[in-house]
XYZ file of C-alpha atoms in Angstrom:
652
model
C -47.633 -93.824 49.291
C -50.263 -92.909 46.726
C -54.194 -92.065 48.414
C -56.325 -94.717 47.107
C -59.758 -93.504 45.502
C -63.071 -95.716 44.372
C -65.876 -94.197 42.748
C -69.262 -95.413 43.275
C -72.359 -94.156 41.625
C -75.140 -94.268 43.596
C -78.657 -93.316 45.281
C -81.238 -95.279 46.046
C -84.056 -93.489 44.248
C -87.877 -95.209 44.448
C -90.556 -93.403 41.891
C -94.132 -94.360 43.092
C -97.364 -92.809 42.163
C -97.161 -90.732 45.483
C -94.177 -88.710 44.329
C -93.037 -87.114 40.882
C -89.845 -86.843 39.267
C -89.258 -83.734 37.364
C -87.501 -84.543 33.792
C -85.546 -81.457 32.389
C -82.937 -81.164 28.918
C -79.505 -81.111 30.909
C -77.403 -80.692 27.856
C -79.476 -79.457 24.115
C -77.041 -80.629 21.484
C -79.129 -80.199 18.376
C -81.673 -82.562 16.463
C -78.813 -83.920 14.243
C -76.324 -84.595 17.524
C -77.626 -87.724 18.458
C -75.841 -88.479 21.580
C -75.405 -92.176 23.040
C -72.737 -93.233 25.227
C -72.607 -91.461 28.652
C -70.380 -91.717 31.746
C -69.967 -90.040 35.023
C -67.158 -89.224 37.152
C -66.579 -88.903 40.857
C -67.260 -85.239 40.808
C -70.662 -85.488 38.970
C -69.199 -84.817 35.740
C -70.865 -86.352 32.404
C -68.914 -87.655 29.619
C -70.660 -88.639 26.451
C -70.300 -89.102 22.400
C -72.133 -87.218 19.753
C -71.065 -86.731 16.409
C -67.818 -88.579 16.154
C -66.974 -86.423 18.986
C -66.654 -87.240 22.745
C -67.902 -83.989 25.323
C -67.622 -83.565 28.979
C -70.505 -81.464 31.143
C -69.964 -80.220 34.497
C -72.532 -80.445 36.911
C -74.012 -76.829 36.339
C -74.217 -78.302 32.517
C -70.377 -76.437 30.924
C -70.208 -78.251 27.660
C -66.113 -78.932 26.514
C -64.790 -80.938 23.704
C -62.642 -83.474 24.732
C -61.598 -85.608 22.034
C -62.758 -86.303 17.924
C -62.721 -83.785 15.273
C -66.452 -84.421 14.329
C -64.971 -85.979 10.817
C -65.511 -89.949 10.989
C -61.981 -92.101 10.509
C -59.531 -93.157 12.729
C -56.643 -90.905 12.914
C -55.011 -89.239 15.797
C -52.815 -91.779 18.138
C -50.330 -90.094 20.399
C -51.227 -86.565 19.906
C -53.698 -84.418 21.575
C -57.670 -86.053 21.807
C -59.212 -83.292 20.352
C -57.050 -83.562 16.657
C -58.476 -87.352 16.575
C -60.475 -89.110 14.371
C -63.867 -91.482 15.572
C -65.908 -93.602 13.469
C -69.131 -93.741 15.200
C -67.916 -93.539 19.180
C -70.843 -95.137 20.878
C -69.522 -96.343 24.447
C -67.606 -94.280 26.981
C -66.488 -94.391 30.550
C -63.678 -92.824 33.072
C -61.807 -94.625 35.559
C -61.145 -92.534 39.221
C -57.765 -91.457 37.934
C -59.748 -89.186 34.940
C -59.049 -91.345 32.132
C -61.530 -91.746 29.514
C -62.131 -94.525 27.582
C -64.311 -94.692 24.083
C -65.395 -97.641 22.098
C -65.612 -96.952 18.694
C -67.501 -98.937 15.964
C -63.867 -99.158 13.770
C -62.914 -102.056 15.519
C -61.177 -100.481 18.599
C -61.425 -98.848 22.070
C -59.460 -95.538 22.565
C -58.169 -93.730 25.550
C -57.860 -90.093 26.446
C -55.438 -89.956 29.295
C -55.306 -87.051 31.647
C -52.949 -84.627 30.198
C -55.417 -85.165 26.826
C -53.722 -87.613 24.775
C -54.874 -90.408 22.949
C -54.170 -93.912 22.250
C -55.190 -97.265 21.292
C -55.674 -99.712 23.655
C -57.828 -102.629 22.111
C -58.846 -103.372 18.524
C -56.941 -103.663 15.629
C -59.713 -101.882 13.114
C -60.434 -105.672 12.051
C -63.387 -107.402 12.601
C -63.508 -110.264 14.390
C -63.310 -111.867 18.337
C -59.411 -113.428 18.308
C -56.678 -112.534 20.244
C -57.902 -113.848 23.770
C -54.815 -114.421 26.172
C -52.411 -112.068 24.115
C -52.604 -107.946 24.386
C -55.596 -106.305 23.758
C -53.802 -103.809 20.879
C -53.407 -107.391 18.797
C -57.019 -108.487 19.261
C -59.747 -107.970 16.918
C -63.115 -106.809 17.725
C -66.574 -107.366 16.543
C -68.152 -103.734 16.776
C -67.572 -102.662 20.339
C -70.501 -100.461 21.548
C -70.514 -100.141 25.394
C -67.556 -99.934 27.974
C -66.933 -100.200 31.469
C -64.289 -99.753 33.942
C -64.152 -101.419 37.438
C -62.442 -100.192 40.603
C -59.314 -102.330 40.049
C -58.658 -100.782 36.589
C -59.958 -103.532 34.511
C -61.430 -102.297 31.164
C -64.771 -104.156 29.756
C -65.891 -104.024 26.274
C -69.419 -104.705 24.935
C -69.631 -106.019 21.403
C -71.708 -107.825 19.021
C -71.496 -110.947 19.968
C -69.309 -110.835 23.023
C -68.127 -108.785 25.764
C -64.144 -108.605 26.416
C -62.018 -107.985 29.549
C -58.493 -106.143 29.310
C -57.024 -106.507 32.930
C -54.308 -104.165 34.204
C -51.100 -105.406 31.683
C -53.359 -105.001 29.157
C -54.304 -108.950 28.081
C -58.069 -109.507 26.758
C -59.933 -112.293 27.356
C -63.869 -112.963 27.107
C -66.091 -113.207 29.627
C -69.302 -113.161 28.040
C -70.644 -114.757 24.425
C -69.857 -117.840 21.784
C -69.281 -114.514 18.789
C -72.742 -116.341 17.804
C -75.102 -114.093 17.423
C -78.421 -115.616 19.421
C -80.127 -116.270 22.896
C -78.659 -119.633 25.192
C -77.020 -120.325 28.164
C -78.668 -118.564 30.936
C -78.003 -120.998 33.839
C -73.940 -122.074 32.511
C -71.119 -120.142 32.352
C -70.824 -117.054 30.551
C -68.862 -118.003 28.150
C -70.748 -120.701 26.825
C -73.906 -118.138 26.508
C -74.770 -116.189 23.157
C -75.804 -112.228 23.613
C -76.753 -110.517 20.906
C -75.224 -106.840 20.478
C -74.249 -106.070 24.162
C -74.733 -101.868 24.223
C -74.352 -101.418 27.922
C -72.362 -102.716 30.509
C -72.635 -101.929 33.933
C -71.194 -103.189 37.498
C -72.604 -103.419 40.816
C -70.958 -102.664 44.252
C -70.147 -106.821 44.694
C -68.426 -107.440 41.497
C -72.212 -108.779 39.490
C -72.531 -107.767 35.884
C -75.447 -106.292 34.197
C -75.684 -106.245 30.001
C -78.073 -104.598 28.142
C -78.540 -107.390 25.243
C -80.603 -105.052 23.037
C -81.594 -107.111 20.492
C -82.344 -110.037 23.140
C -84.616 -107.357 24.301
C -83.252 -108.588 27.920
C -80.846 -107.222 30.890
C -78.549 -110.354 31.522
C -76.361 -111.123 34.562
C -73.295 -112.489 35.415
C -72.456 -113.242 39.090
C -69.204 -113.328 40.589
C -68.866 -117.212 39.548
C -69.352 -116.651 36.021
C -72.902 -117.423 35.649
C -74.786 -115.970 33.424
C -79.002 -115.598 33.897
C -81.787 -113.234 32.873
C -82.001 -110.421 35.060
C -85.151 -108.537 33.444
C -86.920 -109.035 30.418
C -89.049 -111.950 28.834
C -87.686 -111.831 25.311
C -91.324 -110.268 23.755
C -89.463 -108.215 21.282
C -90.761 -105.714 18.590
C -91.770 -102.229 18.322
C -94.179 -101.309 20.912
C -93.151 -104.793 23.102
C -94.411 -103.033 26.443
C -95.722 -104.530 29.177
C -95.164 -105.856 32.861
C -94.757 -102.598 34.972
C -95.435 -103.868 38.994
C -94.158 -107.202 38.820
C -91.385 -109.209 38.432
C -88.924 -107.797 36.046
C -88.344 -111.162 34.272
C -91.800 -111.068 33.077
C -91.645 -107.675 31.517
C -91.239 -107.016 27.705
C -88.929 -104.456 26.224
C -88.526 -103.136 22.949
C -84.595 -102.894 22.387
C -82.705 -102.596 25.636
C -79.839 -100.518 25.100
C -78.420 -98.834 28.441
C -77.924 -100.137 32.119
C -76.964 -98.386 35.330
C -77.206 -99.727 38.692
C -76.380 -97.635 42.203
C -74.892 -98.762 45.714
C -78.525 -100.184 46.849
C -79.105 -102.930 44.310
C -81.653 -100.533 42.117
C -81.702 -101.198 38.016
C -82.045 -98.461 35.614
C -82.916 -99.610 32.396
C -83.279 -97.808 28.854
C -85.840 -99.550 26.995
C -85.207 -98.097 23.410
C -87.986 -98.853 21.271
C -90.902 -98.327 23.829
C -89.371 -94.596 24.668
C -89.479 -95.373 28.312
C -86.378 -95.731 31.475
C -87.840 -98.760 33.813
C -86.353 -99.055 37.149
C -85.928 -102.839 38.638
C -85.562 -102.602 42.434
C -84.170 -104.636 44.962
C -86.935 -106.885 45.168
C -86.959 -107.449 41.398
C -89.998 -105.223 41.140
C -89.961 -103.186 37.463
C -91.677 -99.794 37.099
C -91.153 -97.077 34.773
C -89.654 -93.870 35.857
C -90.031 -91.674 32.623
C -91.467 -91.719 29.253
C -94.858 -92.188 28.083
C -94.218 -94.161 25.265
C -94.639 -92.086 23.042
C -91.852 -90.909 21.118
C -91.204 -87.191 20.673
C -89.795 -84.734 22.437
C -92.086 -82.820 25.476
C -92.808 -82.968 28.569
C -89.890 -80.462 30.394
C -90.170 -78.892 33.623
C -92.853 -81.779 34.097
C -93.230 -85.342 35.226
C -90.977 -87.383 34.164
C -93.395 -90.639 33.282
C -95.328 -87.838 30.752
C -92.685 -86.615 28.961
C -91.607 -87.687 25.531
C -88.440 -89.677 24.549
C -87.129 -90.339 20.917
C -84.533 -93.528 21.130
C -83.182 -93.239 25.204
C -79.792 -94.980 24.674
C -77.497 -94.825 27.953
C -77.892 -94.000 31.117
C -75.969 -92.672 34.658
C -76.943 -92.062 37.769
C -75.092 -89.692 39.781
C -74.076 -89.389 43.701
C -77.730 -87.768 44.649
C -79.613 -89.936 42.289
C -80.082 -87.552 39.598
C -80.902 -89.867 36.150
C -79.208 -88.700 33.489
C -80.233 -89.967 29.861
C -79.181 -89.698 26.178
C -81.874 -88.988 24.423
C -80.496 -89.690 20.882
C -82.787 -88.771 18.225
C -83.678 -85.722 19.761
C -80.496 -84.496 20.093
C -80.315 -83.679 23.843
C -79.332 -85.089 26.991
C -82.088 -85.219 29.639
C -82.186 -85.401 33.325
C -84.645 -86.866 35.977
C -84.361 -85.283 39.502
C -84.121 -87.120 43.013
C -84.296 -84.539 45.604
C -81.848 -85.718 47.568
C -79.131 -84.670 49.543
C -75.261 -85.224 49.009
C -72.833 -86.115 51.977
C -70.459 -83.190 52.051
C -66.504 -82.965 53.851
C -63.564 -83.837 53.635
C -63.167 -86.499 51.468
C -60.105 -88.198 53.181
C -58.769 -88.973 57.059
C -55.589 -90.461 58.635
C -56.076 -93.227 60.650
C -56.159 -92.350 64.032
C -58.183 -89.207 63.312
C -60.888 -87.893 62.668
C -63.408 -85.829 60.363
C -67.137 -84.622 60.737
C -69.260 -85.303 57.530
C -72.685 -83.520 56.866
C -76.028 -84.084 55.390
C -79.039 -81.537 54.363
C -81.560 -83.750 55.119
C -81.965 -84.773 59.085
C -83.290 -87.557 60.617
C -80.877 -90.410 58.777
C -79.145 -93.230 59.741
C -75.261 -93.275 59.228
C -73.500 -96.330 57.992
C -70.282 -97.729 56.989
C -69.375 -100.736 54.609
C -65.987 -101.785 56.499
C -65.586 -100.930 60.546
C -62.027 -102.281 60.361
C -61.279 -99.194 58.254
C -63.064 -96.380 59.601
C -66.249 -96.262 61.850
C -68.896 -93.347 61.967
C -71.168 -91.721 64.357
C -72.710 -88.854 63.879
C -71.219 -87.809 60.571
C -67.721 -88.276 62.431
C -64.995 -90.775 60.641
C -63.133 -91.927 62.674
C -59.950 -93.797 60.265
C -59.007 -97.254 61.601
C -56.572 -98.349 58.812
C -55.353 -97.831 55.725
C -58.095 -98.483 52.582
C -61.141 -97.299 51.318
C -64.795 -97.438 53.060
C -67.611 -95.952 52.131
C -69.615 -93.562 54.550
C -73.464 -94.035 53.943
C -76.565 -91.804 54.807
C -79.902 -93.195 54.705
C -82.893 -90.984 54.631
C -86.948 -90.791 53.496
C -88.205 -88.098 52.330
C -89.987 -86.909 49.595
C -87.605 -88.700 46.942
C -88.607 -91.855 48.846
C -85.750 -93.941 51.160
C -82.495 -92.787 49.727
C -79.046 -93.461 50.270
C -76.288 -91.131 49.773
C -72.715 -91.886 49.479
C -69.680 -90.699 50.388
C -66.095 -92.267 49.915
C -63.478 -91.864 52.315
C -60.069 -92.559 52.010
C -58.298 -93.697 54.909
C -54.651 -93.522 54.755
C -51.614 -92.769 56.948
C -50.363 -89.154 55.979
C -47.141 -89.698 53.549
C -45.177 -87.816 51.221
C -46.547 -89.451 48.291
C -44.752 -89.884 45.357
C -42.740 -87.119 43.064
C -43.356 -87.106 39.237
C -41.866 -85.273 36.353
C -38.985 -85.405 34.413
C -36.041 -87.029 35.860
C -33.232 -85.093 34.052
C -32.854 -80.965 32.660
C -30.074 -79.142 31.240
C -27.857 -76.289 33.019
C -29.439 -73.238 33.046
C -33.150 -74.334 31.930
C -35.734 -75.925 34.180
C -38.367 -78.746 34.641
C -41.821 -78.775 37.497
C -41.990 -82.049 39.357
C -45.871 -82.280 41.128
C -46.682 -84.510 43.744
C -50.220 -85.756 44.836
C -50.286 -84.963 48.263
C -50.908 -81.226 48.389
C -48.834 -79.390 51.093
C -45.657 -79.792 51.139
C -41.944 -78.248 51.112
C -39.908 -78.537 47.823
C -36.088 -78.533 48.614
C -32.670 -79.696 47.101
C -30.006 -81.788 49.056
C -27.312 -80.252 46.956
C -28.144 -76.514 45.393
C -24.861 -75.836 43.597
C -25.825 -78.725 41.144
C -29.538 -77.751 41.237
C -32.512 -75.554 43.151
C -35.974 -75.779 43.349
C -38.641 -73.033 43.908
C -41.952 -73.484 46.235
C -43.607 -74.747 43.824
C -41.678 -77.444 42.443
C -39.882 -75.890 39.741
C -35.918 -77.205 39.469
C -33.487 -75.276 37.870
C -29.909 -77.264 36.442
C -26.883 -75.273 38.284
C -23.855 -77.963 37.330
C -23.830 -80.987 35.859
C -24.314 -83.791 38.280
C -26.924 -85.694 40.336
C -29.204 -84.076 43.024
C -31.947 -85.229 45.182
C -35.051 -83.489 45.217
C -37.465 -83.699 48.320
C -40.728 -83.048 48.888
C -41.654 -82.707 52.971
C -44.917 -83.386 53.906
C -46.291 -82.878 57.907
C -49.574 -83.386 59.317
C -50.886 -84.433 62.444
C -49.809 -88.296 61.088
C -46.408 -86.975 61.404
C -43.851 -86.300 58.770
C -42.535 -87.595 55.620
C -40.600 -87.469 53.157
C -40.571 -88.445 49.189
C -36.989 -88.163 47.287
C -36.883 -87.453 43.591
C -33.416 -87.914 42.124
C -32.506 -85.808 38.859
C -29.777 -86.053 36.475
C -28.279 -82.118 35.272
C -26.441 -82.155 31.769
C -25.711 -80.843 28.909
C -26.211 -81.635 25.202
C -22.762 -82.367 24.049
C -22.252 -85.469 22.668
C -18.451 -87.444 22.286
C -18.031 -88.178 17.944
C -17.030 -91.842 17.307
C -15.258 -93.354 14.437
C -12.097 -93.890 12.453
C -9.768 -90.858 12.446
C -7.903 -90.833 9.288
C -9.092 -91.885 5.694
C -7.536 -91.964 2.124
C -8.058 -88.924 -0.186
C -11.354 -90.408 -2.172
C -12.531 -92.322 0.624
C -14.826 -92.336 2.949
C -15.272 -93.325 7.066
C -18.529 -93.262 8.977
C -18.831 -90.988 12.177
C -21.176 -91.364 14.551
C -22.113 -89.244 17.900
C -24.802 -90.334 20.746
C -26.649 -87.121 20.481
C -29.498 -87.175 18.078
C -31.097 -84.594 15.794
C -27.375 -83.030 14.999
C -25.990 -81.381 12.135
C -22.550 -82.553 10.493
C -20.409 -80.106 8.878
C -16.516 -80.135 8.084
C -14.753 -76.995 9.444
C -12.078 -77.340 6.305
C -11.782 -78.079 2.461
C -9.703 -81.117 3.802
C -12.775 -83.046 3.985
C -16.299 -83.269 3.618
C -18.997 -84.952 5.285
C -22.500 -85.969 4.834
C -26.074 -85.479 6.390
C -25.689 -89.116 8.181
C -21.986 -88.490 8.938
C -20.395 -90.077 6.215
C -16.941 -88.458 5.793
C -14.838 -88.354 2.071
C -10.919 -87.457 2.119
C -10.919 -84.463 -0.364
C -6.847 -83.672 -0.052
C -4.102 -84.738 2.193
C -3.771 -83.091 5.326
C -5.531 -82.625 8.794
C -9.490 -81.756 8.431
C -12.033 -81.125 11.462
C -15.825 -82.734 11.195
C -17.978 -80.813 13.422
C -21.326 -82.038 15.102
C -23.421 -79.337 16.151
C -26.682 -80.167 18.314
C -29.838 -77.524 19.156
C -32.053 -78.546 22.012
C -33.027 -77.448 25.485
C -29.678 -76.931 26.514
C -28.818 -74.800 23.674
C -26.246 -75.123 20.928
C -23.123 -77.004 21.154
C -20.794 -78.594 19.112
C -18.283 -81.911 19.219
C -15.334 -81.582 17.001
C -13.235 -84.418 15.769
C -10.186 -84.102 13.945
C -9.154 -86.828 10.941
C -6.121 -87.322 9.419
C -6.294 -87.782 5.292
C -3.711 -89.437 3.200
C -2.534 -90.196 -0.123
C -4.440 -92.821 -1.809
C -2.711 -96.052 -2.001
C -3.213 -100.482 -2.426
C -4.227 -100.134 1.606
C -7.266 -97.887 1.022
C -8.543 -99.916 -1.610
C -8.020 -103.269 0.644
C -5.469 -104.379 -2.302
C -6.481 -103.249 -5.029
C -3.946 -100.844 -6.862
C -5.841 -97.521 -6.977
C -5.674 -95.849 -10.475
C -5.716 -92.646 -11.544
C -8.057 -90.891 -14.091
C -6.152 -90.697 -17.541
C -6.139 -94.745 -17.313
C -9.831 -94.771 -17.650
C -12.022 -93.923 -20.603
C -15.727 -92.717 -18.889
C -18.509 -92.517 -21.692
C -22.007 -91.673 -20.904
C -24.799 -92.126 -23.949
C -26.863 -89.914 -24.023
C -25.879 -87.335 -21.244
C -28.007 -86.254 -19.337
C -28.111 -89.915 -18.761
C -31.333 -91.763 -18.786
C -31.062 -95.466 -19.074
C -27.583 -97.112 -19.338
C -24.026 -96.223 -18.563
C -20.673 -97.300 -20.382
C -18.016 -97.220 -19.011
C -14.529 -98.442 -20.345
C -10.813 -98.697 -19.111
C -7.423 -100.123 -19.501
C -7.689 -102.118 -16.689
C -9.845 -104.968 -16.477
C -10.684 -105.291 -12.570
C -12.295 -102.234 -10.712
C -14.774 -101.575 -8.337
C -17.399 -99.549 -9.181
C -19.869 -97.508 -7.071
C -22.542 -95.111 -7.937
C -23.950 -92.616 -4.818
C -26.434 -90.043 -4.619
C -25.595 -86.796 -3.008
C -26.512 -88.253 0.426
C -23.735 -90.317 0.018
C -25.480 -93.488 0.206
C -24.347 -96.281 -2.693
C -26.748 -97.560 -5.313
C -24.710 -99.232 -7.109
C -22.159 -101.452 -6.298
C -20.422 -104.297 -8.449
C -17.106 -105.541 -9.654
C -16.166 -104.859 -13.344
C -13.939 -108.018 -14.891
C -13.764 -106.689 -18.557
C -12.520 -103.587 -20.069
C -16.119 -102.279 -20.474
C -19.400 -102.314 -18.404
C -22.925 -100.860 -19.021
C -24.862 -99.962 -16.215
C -28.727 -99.861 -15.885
C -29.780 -96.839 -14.068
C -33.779 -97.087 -15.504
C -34.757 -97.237 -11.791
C -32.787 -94.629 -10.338
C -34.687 -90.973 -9.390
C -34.001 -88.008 -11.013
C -30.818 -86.387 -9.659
C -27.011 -86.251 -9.427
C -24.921 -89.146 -8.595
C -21.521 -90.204 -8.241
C -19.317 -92.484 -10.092
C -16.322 -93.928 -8.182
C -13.446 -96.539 -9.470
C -12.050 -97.835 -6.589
C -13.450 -95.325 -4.025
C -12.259 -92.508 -6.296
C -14.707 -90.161 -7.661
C -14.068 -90.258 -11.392
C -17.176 -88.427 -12.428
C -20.822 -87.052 -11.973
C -23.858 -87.051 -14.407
C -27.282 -86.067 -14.249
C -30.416 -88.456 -14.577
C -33.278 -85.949 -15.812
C -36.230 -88.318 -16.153
């Protein structure tokens, strides 16, 4: 059984005129970067897009490239991220298996999986909003900009107009928007509602969804019914549109609002674009603003974070401590606002039925727990109940304010897990299987047809089927998960017809791919695609030879050729060459063939050297011309009743 493992962002972080928040430049990407999607993952590491390129940042601030070769397009699917092509990547997320997910202003949403390759998995590259109830590779998109991923593995896109749902077999649907561009609806369902150019998405702890509507100048919501309302903002719009800081956050004004975050506590953080300013909306529905002065620039590090200077603040994440973290687009950097607050540190998982101690910096809190049917705390000591996820809470005030932190546990009874890797490998050469749960014993059931090191690396002995295990004990007890794999080799059986006429041809065929024909004698020869020709009577051998892991190795296949007679030619009375006149005008030939001979019905075939025909009619007069305009330059072959008669030359 595979551990189960949520990530939720959060920290309850208040900013009041008692306290300051020191802003600082977490990641400096240049003036000309302009950075504006951003995601976090459960280890505090921050994903984001710059440049037709996607980075990630460790905590300590590491900068990799992940995916895009800073050269707009879309190019790339199924090899590695980082050989792609983005036009304009503007949203970005990661789910809690490490997947990472960009939405792309081409029309589509792309995904890096874990070993670093990428795919399409929504969007067409046409613009529009169809393809609702079908998969989300057929649909068509209207500019995605923002996107989200939930704790069940559901995928949400922000667009134009609307925002889109792919749910785990990959069908889209909308849950948000008419694809009218406009402000209704607040009060109805969703769906009935127009947004207008949805650049953030984000998700709260109970299911609730938050939308920046930027040019709505308004953060809508949609509950867990499908209603849709206005969550902050009064729709004042326009440059410098400021106004309502210490009241209710539906009264405010914004000036473009383009990013949206939310943590465990119910807490809003808001990117309010054209103003140059991040407004918090707390639980009470109170809006304040926690950095920028308004006026746009770039100052103000090492400093409070309400003086310093933003240029265009587009998204926003907050991470496990309640650090802010902020693209700040036109200047190029990405910034960060501090919470002094602790994180939870331990293990991060527990059996049921035992037990682990969890620790905080800070004293003096309160610990909590979302579900006592799954684990229950005091202390700082888990105790696991049953299998599932709960979430381990520490409340404290200090000089952040009252802050939560947040740690996940995952309660689980101790198993095996589950074996992955390639199920098959040849004698002599090996494969590594890998298995979740850390720990373990690698063994085989049967080690004359295969063995397998410590540290799961299986080596083919025979040919045959073994079972691999993987032994896992712990004070939950012991299990066992059982991998079965299939040794070989690469020989493959040929198929086909063994005997043909001299001047005809059989097809052979062989199960292996990527193999090489050749014939062993002059008896017979044989083609790239296995297409074999009778050359003279007797017995000639066709040889497949295939290269791969298992090395070289070859089928053979013997075939019987004949003398040409009225069977080969299913009936019709083969001929020989001194009945037929052959006349090619001009030769090298360019345009037409004639052909004449003393008897009036023939079949007639023309081949290139790959053997395959171009040309095939029957000839019912004494003389034919043949058009051969639209044939390549090359050789080809003339045959009269499967016989080759002769070979010219097209040169233009």
């Amino acid at each position: 059984m595979k551990k189960i493992l949520t990530i939720l962002l959060s920290v309850s972080c208040y900013i009041s005129s008692a306290q300051t928040s020191i802003i600082s430049t977490f990641v400096n990407l240049g003036m000309f970067s302009e950075p504006y999607g951003i995601a976090i993952d459960g280890t505090g590491n921050i994903y984001f897009t710059s440049a037709d390129q996607v980075f990630k940042a460790t905590s300590s601030g590491v900068v990799t490239l992940i995916a895009g070769t800073g050269t707009g397009g879309f190019s790339g699917d199924g090899g590695p991220a980082t050989a792609a092509e983005f036009l304009v990547p503007t949203g970005v997320a990661v789910d809690g298996s490490g997947n990472v997910y960009i939405a792309e202003r081409n029309q589509r949403v792309r995904k890096v999986n874990t070993s670093g390759i990428i795919t399409t998995i929504a969007g067409t590259g046409t613009i529009g909003t169809s393809g609702d109830g079908g998969p989300a590779t057929l649909a068509t998109l209207d500019y995605p900009e923002s996107v989200a991923v939930d704790g069940a593995g559901n995928i949400y896109i922000g667009c134009n107009t609307v925002v889109r749902k792919i749910d785990v077999s990959g069908i889209i649907s909308t849950i948000a928007g008419t694809g009218t561009i406009g402000y209704t609806g607040d009060g109805g369902p969703a769906t009935l509602a127009q947004v207008d150019e949805a650049t953030g998405i984000a998700i709260d702890g109970s299911g609730n969804f938050f939308i920046a509507d930027r040019m709505n100048s308004r953060i809508r919501k949609i509950n867990t019914s499908g209603i849709i309302t206005t969550f902050a903002g009064s729709g004042t719009i326009g440059v410098g549109a400021f106004g309502g800081d210490g009241g209710p956050a539906t009264a405010a004004m914004f000036s473009g609002t383009t990013g949206v975050a939310v943590d465990g506590s119910g807490n809003i953080i808001i990117t309010d674009e054209g103003n140059s300013r991040i407004r918090e909306v707390n639980s009470s529905g109170i809006i304040t603003t926690i950095a920028g002065s308004g006026t746009g620039g770039f100052y103000g590090d090492g400093g409070a974070a309400t003086a310093a200077g933003l240029f265009v603040p587009w998204g926003t994440v907050i991470d496990a401590v309640g650090n802010i973290y902020i693209t700040d687009a036109e200047n190029g950097r990405i910034r960060k606002i501090n919470c002094n607050t602790a994180p939870i540190t331990g293990a991060s998982t527990v059996c049921a039925g035992s037990a682990t101690v969890l620790t905080d910096l800070y004293s003096g809190g309160t610990w909590t727990t979302s579900g006592s049917d799954i684990a229950t705390v005091s202390g700082g000591t888990v105790n696991g109940v049953s299998q599932g996820v709960d979430t381990i809470f520490y409340t404290t005030t200090n000089v952040c304010g009252t802050a939560t932190a947040i740690k996940i546990d995952t309660v689980y009874p101790s198993s095996a897990g589950t074996v992955n890797g390639t199920d098959s490998v040849c004698i002599g050469y090996t494969v590594t299987l890998s298995d979740a749960v850390t720990g373990g014993v690698w063994s085989s059931t049967n080690t004359s047809i295969a063995t397998v090191s410590s540290a799961g690396v299986v080596t083919g002995v025979s040919a045959g089927l073994d079972i691999i295990k993987y032994t896992v004990s712990d004070v939950c007890g012991t299990y066992n998960a059982l991998f079965p794999i299939n040794i070989t080799t690469s020989s493959g059986t040929i198929a086909g017809s063994d005997s043909v006429c001299v001047g005809y041809t059989v097809a052979l065929t062989d199960p292996a791919a990527g193999g090489v024909w050749s014939s062993v004698s002059g008896v017979v020869s044989v083609t790239s695609l296995g297409v074999v020709t009778g050359v003279s009577v007797g017995v000639g051998i066709v040889e497949y030879t295939v290269t791969n892991a298992c090395g070289t190795n070859a089928a053979l296949f013997p075939i019987n050729v004949t003398p040409a007679n009225a069977t080969c030619a299913l009936g019709i009375v083969n001929h020989t060459e001194p009945a037929i006149k052959f006349e090619i005008f001009p030769n090298p030939a360019d345009r037409e063939l004639t052909i004449a001979f003393t008897e009036i019905i023939r079949t007639l075939t023309i081949s290139n050297l790959l053997g395959q025909v171009v040309i095939n009619q029957e000839c019912n007069s004494d003389k034919v011309r043949i058009n051969i305009e639209d044939l390549p330059k090359g050789v080809f072959f003339v045959r009269i009743n499967g016989q080759e008669v002769k070979r010219f030359l097209k040169d233009q």
